[in-house]
PDB file of C-alpha atoms in Angstrom:
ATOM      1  CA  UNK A   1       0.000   0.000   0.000  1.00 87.00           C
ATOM      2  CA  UNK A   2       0.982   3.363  -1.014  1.00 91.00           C
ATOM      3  CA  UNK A   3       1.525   6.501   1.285  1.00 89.00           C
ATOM      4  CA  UNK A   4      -1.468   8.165  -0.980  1.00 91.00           C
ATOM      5  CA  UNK A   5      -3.659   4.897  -0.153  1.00 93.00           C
ATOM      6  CA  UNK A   6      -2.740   4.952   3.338  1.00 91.00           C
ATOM      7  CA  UNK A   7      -4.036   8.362   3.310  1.00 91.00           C
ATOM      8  CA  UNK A   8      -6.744   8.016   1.626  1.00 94.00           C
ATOM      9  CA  UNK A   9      -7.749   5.009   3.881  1.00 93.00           C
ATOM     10  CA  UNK A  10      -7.551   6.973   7.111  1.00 92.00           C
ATOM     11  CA  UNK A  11      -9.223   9.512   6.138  1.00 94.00           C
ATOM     12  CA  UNK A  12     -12.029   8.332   4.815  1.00 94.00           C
ATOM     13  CA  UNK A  13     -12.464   6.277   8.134  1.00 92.00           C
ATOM     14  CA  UNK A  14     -12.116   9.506  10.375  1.00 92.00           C
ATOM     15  CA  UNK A  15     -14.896  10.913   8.328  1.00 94.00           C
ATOM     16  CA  UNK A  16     -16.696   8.554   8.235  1.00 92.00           C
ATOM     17  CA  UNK A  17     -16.591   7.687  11.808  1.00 90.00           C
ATOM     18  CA  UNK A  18     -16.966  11.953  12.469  1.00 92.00           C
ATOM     19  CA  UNK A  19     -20.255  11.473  10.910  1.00 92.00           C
ATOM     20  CA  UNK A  20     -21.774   8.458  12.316  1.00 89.00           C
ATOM     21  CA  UNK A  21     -20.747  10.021  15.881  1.00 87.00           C
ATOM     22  CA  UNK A  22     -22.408  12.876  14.924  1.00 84.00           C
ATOM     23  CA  UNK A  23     -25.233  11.332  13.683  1.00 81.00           C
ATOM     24  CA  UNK A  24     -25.416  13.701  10.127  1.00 75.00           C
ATOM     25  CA  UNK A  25     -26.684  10.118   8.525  1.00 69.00           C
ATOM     26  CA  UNK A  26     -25.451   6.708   6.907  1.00 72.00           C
ATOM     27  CA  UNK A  27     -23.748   6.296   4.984  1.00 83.00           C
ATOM     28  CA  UNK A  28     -22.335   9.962   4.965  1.00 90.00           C
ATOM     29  CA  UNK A  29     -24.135  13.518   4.876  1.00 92.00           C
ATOM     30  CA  UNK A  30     -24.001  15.360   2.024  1.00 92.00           C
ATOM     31  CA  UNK A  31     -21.845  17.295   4.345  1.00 93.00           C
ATOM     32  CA  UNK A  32     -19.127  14.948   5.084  1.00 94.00           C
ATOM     33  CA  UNK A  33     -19.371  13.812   1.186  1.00 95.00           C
ATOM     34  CA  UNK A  34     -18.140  16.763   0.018  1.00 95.00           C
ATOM     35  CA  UNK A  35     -14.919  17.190   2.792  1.00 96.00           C
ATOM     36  CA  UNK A  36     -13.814  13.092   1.873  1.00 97.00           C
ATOM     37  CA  UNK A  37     -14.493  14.224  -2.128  1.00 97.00           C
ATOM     38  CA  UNK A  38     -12.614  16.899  -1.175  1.00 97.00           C
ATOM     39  CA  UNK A  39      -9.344  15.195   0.685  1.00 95.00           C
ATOM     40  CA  UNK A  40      -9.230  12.519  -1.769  1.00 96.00           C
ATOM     41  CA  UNK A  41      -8.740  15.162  -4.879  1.00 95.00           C
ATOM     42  CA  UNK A  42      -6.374  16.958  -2.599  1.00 93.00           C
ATOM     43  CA  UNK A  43      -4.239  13.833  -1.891  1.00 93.00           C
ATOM     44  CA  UNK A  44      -4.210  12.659  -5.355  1.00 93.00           C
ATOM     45  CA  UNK A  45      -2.993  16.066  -5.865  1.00 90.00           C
ATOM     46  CA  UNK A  46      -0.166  16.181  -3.544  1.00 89.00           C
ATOM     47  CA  UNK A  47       2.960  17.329  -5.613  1.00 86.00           C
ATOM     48  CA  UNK A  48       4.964  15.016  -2.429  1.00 85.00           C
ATOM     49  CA  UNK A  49       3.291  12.154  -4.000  1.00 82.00           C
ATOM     50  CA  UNK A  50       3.830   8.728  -1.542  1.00 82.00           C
ATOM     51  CA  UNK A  51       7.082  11.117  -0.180  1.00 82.00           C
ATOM     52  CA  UNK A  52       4.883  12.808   1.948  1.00 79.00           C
ATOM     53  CA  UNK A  53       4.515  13.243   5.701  1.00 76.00           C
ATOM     54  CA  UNK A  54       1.194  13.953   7.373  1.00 76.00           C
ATOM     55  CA  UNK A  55      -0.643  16.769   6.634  1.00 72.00           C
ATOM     56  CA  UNK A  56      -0.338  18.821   9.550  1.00 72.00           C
ATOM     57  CA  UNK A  57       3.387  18.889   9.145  1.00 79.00           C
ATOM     58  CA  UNK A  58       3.303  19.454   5.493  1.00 78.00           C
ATOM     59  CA  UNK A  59       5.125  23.137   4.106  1.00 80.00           C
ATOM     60  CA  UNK A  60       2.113  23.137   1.642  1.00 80.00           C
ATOM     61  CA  UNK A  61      -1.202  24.040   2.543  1.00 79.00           C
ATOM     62  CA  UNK A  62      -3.798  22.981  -0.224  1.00 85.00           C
ATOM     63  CA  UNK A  63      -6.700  22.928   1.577  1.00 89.00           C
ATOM     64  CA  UNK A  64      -9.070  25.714   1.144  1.00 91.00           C
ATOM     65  CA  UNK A  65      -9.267  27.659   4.553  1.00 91.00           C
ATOM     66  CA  UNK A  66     -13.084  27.052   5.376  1.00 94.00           C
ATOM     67  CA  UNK A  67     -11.894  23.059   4.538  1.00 94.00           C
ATOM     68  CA  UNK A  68      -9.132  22.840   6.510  1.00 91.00           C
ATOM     69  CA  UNK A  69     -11.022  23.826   9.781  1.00 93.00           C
ATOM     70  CA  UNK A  70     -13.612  21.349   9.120  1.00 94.00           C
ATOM     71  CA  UNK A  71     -11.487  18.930   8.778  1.00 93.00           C
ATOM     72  CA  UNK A  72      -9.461  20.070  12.153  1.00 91.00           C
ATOM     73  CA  UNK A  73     -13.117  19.582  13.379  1.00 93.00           C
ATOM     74  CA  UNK A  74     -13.204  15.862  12.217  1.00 93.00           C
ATOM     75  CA  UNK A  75      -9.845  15.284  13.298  1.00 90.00           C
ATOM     76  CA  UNK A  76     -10.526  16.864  16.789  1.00 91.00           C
ATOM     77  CA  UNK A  77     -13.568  14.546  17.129  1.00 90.00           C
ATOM     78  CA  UNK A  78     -12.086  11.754  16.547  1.00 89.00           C
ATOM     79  CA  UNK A  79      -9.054  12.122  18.513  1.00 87.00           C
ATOM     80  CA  UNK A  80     -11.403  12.727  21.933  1.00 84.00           C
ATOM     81  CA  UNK A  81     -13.661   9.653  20.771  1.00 81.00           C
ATOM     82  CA  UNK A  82      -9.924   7.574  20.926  1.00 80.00           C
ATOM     83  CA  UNK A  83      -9.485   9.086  24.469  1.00 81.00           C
ATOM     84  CA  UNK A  84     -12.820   8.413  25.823  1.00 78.00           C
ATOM     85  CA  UNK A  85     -13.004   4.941  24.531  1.00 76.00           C
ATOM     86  CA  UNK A  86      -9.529   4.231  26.249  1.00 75.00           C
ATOM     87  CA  UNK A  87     -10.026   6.219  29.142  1.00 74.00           C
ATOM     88  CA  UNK A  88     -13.382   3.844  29.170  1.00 77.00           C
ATOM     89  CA  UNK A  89     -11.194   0.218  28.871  1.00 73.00           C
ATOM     90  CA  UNK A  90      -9.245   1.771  31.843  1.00 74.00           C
ATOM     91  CA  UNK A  91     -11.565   1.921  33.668  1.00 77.00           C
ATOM     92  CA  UNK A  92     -13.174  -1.460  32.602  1.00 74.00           C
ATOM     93  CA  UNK A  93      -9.411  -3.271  33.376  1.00 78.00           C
ATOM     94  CA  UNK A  94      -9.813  -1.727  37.022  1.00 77.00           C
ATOM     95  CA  UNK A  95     -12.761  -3.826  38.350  1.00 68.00           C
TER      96      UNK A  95
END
């Protein structure tokens, strides 16, 4: 697998899981459609090709402004879902 398919993969996964936890509908709102169109036409653009590093610590920012905060938002989301669900099997370990 490619660093492009790798990206592709996760991403569609975070926003897809962003908007089943936020209930917007199934299989994605039109919403959430148009942000993983979006990312996939931006990754398939990349000029780094499979050379690059994550997003967030890319020089390049080709995400339009209004785009890159919603996807912040998904990426937010889904990072405190991860810490609740491990706080959560913590907890569960512990009795």
């Amino acid at each position: 697998m490619t660093r492009i398919e790798y990206e592709k993969m996760t991403v569609e996964k975070m926003i897809r899981l962003y908007c089943k936890l936020n209930k917007h509908g199934q299989p994605l709102c039109k919403d959430c459609q148009l942000l993983l169109d979006y990312a996939l036409k931006r990754l398939d653009s990349c000029p780094f090709g499979n050379g690059k590093s994550t997003c967030r610590k890319c020089t390049v920012h080709c995400y339009k402004p209004d785009l890159r905060e919603k996807m912040r938002a998904v990426m937010n989301r889904i990072q405190a879902q991860k810490i609740a669900e491990e706080q959560q099997n913590f907890i569960e370990e512990q009795k």
